[in-house]
XYZ file of C-alpha atoms in Angstrom:
356
model
C -111.462 149.291 -48.431
C -112.258 145.675 -47.628
C -109.555 143.057 -48.321
C -110.216 139.358 -48.717
C -108.423 137.050 -46.338
C -106.294 135.666 -49.137
C -105.144 139.127 -50.180
C -104.095 139.961 -46.647
C -102.068 136.736 -46.500
C -100.495 137.467 -49.906
C -99.467 140.999 -48.921
C -98.061 139.760 -45.628
C -95.895 137.284 -47.465
C -94.687 140.035 -49.841
C -93.901 142.276 -46.892
C -91.988 139.452 -45.236
C -89.932 138.828 -48.369
C -89.253 142.546 -48.763
C -88.129 142.756 -45.144
C -85.942 139.695 -45.596
C -84.373 141.188 -48.710
C -83.613 144.451 -46.877
C -82.124 142.498 -43.987
C -80.087 140.422 -46.431
C -78.736 143.530 -48.165
C -77.784 144.989 -44.769
C -76.072 141.741 -43.837
C -74.241 141.714 -47.182
C -72.974 145.248 -46.667
C -71.785 144.261 -43.202
C -69.988 141.176 -44.520
C -68.365 143.160 -47.337
C -67.150 145.791 -44.875
C -65.937 143.339 -42.219
C -62.248 142.315 -42.412
C -61.807 138.697 -43.518
C -59.177 137.770 -40.962
C -57.268 134.635 -41.831
C -57.859 134.926 -45.583
C -55.638 136.169 -48.400
C -57.298 138.307 -51.062
C -54.629 140.632 -52.409
C -54.814 143.881 -54.322
C -52.132 145.351 -56.606
C -48.483 145.285 -55.641
C -46.601 148.418 -54.639
C -43.062 149.257 -53.583
C -42.318 150.329 -50.020
C -40.484 153.648 -49.801
C -38.274 155.495 -47.351
C -37.808 159.279 -47.588
C -39.824 159.273 -50.802
C -37.626 156.739 -52.620
C -38.156 153.027 -53.273
C -36.255 150.961 -50.714
C -33.572 149.001 -52.580
C -31.061 147.096 -50.452
C -27.835 145.446 -51.653
C -28.483 141.888 -52.755
C -31.647 139.992 -51.822
C -34.242 141.600 -49.543
C -35.917 139.687 -46.696
C -38.590 141.916 -45.064
C -40.585 141.632 -41.849
C -42.777 144.044 -39.872
C -42.389 144.327 -36.076
C -42.361 146.947 -33.338
C -38.595 147.307 -33.066
C -38.394 150.204 -30.589
C -41.472 149.437 -28.472
C -43.305 152.669 -29.344
C -46.540 150.985 -30.424
C -45.806 151.430 -34.136
C -44.735 148.597 -36.418
C -41.360 149.044 -38.089
C -39.803 147.515 -41.205
C -36.900 145.093 -40.781
C -35.020 144.026 -43.922
C -32.312 141.414 -44.266
C -29.950 142.168 -47.135
C -26.930 140.815 -48.963
C -25.858 137.978 -51.262
C -22.708 136.331 -52.540
C -21.917 139.579 -54.311
C -22.160 141.513 -51.029
C -20.566 139.281 -48.378
C -21.276 141.723 -45.551
C -24.919 140.750 -45.046
C -26.753 142.987 -42.554
C -30.147 143.703 -40.971
C -31.607 147.094 -41.861
C -34.090 148.778 -39.515
C -36.571 151.350 -40.840
C -38.427 153.002 -37.961
C -42.043 153.979 -38.588
C -42.338 157.780 -38.484
C -45.957 157.706 -39.630
C -48.921 156.209 -37.824
C -50.282 152.747 -37.119
C -52.672 153.048 -40.066
C -50.245 154.743 -42.446
C -46.623 153.584 -41.979
C -43.913 155.914 -43.244
C -40.128 155.694 -43.142
C -37.495 158.394 -43.427
C -34.201 156.566 -43.021
C -32.596 153.430 -41.631
C -29.805 152.007 -39.509
C -28.293 148.574 -39.043
C -28.931 146.176 -36.160
C -25.968 146.027 -33.789
C -24.022 143.088 -32.373
C -21.426 143.707 -29.653
C -21.065 147.364 -30.593
C -20.801 146.980 -34.384
C -23.092 146.247 -37.303
C -24.414 142.691 -37.100
C -22.787 140.986 -40.094
C -23.112 137.525 -41.620
C -21.403 136.194 -44.736
C -23.757 135.966 -47.694
C -23.518 133.337 -50.399
C -25.199 132.958 -53.763
C -28.769 134.218 -53.574
C -28.960 135.112 -49.887
C -27.328 137.351 -47.357
C -29.266 136.530 -44.204
C -32.852 135.798 -43.188
C -33.761 137.677 -39.949
C -36.840 137.157 -37.763
C -37.412 138.732 -34.341
C -38.400 136.232 -31.635
C -38.894 136.155 -27.874
C -36.549 133.293 -27.133
C -35.548 133.141 -23.477
C -38.485 134.542 -21.503
C -36.801 137.813 -20.501
C -39.395 139.955 -22.321
C -36.866 141.390 -24.794
C -36.894 140.637 -28.511
C -34.045 138.498 -29.802
C -32.978 137.910 -33.394
C -33.165 134.587 -35.208
C -31.007 134.514 -38.342
C -31.066 131.945 -41.120
C -27.727 131.885 -42.927
C -26.877 131.292 -46.570
C -24.761 128.254 -45.618
C -27.780 126.530 -44.007
C -26.890 127.215 -40.381
C -29.248 129.002 -37.991
C -28.011 131.495 -35.429
C -29.652 133.126 -32.417
C -28.579 136.608 -31.351
C -29.633 137.357 -27.765
C -30.756 140.877 -26.862
C -28.298 142.462 -24.432
C -29.888 145.892 -24.733
C -33.512 146.671 -23.920
C -36.881 145.997 -25.501
C -37.031 149.593 -26.750
C -33.398 149.709 -27.927
C -32.329 146.207 -28.972
C -28.674 145.366 -29.372
C -27.356 141.843 -29.598
C -24.605 139.525 -28.397
C -22.211 137.667 -30.716
C -24.796 134.957 -31.410
C -24.783 131.178 -31.030
C -25.633 128.418 -33.505
C -28.810 126.486 -32.733
C -28.301 122.775 -32.228
C -30.257 119.531 -32.498
C -29.713 116.088 -30.973
C -29.759 114.161 -27.743
C -27.839 115.556 -24.744
C -24.136 114.897 -25.173
C -24.374 114.424 -28.938
C -25.816 117.695 -30.217
C -24.695 119.161 -33.534
C -25.267 122.520 -35.168
C -28.460 122.618 -37.206
C -27.658 122.575 -40.913
C -30.540 122.909 -43.389
C -28.170 122.429 -46.313
C -28.194 125.915 -47.824
C -30.366 129.056 -47.629
C -31.932 128.585 -44.176
C -35.217 130.528 -43.915
C -36.016 129.950 -40.251
C -38.855 131.168 -38.035
C -40.594 130.185 -34.798
C -44.115 128.768 -34.444
C -45.869 126.473 -31.985
C -46.194 123.653 -34.516
C -47.915 121.090 -32.259
C -49.875 123.413 -29.950
C -48.079 122.341 -26.769
C -47.405 125.913 -25.643
C -43.712 125.807 -26.594
C -42.069 127.558 -29.540
C -40.773 125.233 -32.248
C -38.376 125.918 -35.111
C -39.443 125.689 -38.762
C -37.118 126.304 -41.703
C -37.170 126.147 -45.458
C -34.077 125.907 -47.596
C -32.522 125.326 -50.979
C -33.916 121.768 -51.169
C -37.523 123.009 -51.149
C -38.393 121.001 -48.034
C -39.919 122.415 -44.841
C -38.001 121.087 -41.824
C -39.592 121.090 -38.350
C -37.669 120.940 -35.056
C -40.005 120.278 -32.114
C -39.089 121.906 -28.812
C -38.604 119.249 -26.123
C -37.408 121.768 -23.543
C -39.416 124.711 -22.240
C -40.740 127.787 -23.975
C -38.051 129.883 -22.260
C -35.257 127.350 -22.907
C -35.921 125.525 -26.206
C -34.260 122.153 -26.748
C -34.421 120.359 -30.095
C -33.793 116.605 -30.074
C -34.951 115.541 -33.546
C -36.471 116.940 -36.713
C -38.822 115.861 -39.505
C -40.098 117.177 -42.822
C -43.562 118.667 -43.307
C -45.826 116.360 -45.305
C -48.014 116.849 -48.375
C -50.119 113.950 -49.634
C -48.239 111.474 -47.453
C -44.768 112.416 -48.747
C -42.141 114.985 -47.851
C -43.348 118.358 -49.093
C -41.049 119.811 -51.747
C -41.850 123.308 -53.013
C -41.824 123.545 -56.848
C -38.636 125.198 -58.188
C -37.179 124.749 -54.642
C -35.828 127.425 -52.255
C -38.741 127.279 -49.813
C -39.387 130.266 -47.559
C -42.278 129.288 -45.264
C -44.818 131.255 -43.278
C -47.008 129.122 -40.985
C -50.375 130.728 -40.189
C -54.122 130.072 -40.501
C -54.775 131.647 -43.895
C -58.224 130.301 -44.787
C -60.026 130.944 -41.509
C -60.675 127.301 -40.581
C -58.702 127.387 -37.321
C -55.805 125.280 -38.659
C -52.347 126.629 -39.458
C -51.592 126.636 -43.186
C -48.422 127.139 -45.200
C -47.473 130.045 -47.457
C -44.095 129.861 -49.139
C -41.961 131.556 -51.728
C -39.731 129.750 -54.216
C -36.948 130.235 -56.752
C -39.346 131.396 -59.484
C -40.673 134.312 -57.435
C -44.132 132.841 -56.942
C -46.171 132.550 -53.738
C -47.750 129.169 -53.034
C -50.532 128.374 -50.557
C -50.857 124.901 -49.015
C -54.071 124.259 -47.066
C -53.762 122.229 -43.869
C -55.604 118.926 -44.301
C -54.493 117.621 -40.915
C -55.197 119.289 -37.589
C -53.918 122.458 -35.991
C -51.787 120.369 -33.601
C -50.556 117.982 -36.310
C -50.406 119.847 -39.634
C -50.189 118.152 -43.001
C -50.863 119.774 -46.303
C -52.778 119.452 -49.537
C -51.540 120.334 -53.005
C -50.713 123.997 -53.510
C -52.496 126.834 -55.263
C -50.816 129.994 -56.526
C -51.469 133.180 -54.552
C -52.925 135.896 -56.768
C -52.881 139.673 -56.908
C -55.981 141.141 -58.563
C -56.843 137.697 -59.901
C -53.429 137.047 -61.484
C -50.828 134.693 -59.904
C -47.921 136.561 -58.353
C -44.874 135.668 -60.423
C -42.041 138.159 -60.671
C -39.766 138.036 -63.693
C -36.783 135.708 -63.785
C -35.848 133.699 -60.700
C -35.948 136.317 -57.920
C -36.317 133.930 -54.905
C -39.515 135.173 -53.234
C -39.331 135.487 -49.434
C -42.715 136.500 -47.956
C -43.856 137.841 -44.598
C -47.532 138.100 -43.603
C -48.709 141.056 -41.534
C -51.464 143.652 -41.214
C -49.713 146.675 -42.699
C -52.412 149.290 -41.994
C -54.228 147.690 -39.034
C -57.468 147.328 -41.022
C -57.842 143.643 -40.156
C -56.927 142.310 -43.604
C -53.854 140.150 -44.097
C -51.141 141.763 -46.228
C -47.976 140.271 -47.724
C -44.500 141.777 -47.731
C -42.391 140.233 -50.486
C -38.611 140.291 -50.651
C -36.596 139.231 -53.695
C -33.384 139.509 -55.681
C -34.099 143.028 -56.896
C -33.440 144.293 -53.359
C -36.807 146.058 -53.292
C -39.600 145.467 -50.779
C -42.964 144.751 -52.376
C -46.271 145.100 -50.543
C -49.525 143.374 -51.474
C -52.401 144.669 -49.360
C -55.446 142.592 -48.516
C -58.830 143.709 -49.855
C -62.435 142.583 -49.148
C -63.839 139.593 -50.989
C -66.571 140.463 -53.540
C -70.069 139.994 -52.058
C -71.365 137.806 -54.923
C -73.290 135.494 -52.621
C -75.166 138.487 -51.210
C -76.243 139.634 -54.673
C -77.508 136.141 -55.435
C -79.554 136.195 -52.237
C -81.197 139.517 -53.118
C -82.039 138.231 -56.588
C -83.655 135.146 -55.080
C -85.857 137.326 -52.855
C -87.078 139.262 -55.887
C -87.934 136.062 -57.753
C -89.916 134.742 -54.786
C -91.883 137.961 -54.612
C -92.813 137.801 -58.317
C -93.932 134.176 -58.063
C -96.216 135.002 -55.159
């Protein structure tokens, strides 16, 4: 069969469009299957269990997920207690499952000088624990925000695989010779992050006031020294979380290379503040509510949400552990974003082919 030159050109263009559409579909499938690191897209909530039962601690739960015993598996750490349970403790649930499918079959309490580590709870908080590597000895230490607004560091006097802690010391701020114990006011929710990208760990804490207070480290990474503090900014003013009781997580959550802010509040919501500054000098925009299956997370009453961001199953998607006044530990797992842009691209290829 003899084809005219124009027909050959037409068919070539159709073949090119078809090939492009196939390539686009393949790219879409790849994008949909690739973990969206640094982005929060959450599926339905579920309760974390131990030995087949929902974990329910006395008072208010404050979860985190770390390798406590250095076996390569992430374990669940839960602060507990309140004013109604003055003996606030740190529960440890060792992972007896796998890296991709955590399971728990029991718990024990973190130890300080041979006994259960205990702080005095007050009102809506027992204690707020976060593991940190504080002094450069390669062993995890324990940073504890207290209900009275003070922040305490418990040094590890055991080993990395079997942590046990000293009696603890209060963290201080101020010039040499005039230092005072750090006091957030009430409900200190403290964690460590390199706020200004100088290679040294800094201290960040929320509290009852709803502010986010930052203490820059003017010492070394192995011997932190805090001289002054300031409040995180939103729109040129001190950031105050709606309904107060801020509980911050500082992490790049939208994939733009700048650390953002996720926080809980009194109402039990999760709020996301995008960083409109730089990674070395963060400042924040107005907030948006974090959603689960397209609906804002908002637990009933005023449960005081206290989040922790992790990768629960190691699939590359960011997940959220959520502690609150019910004493339970909620988990919201990250899921892929819908590939709507890909479908639009395929449709466009079909239209081009028809017009040719």
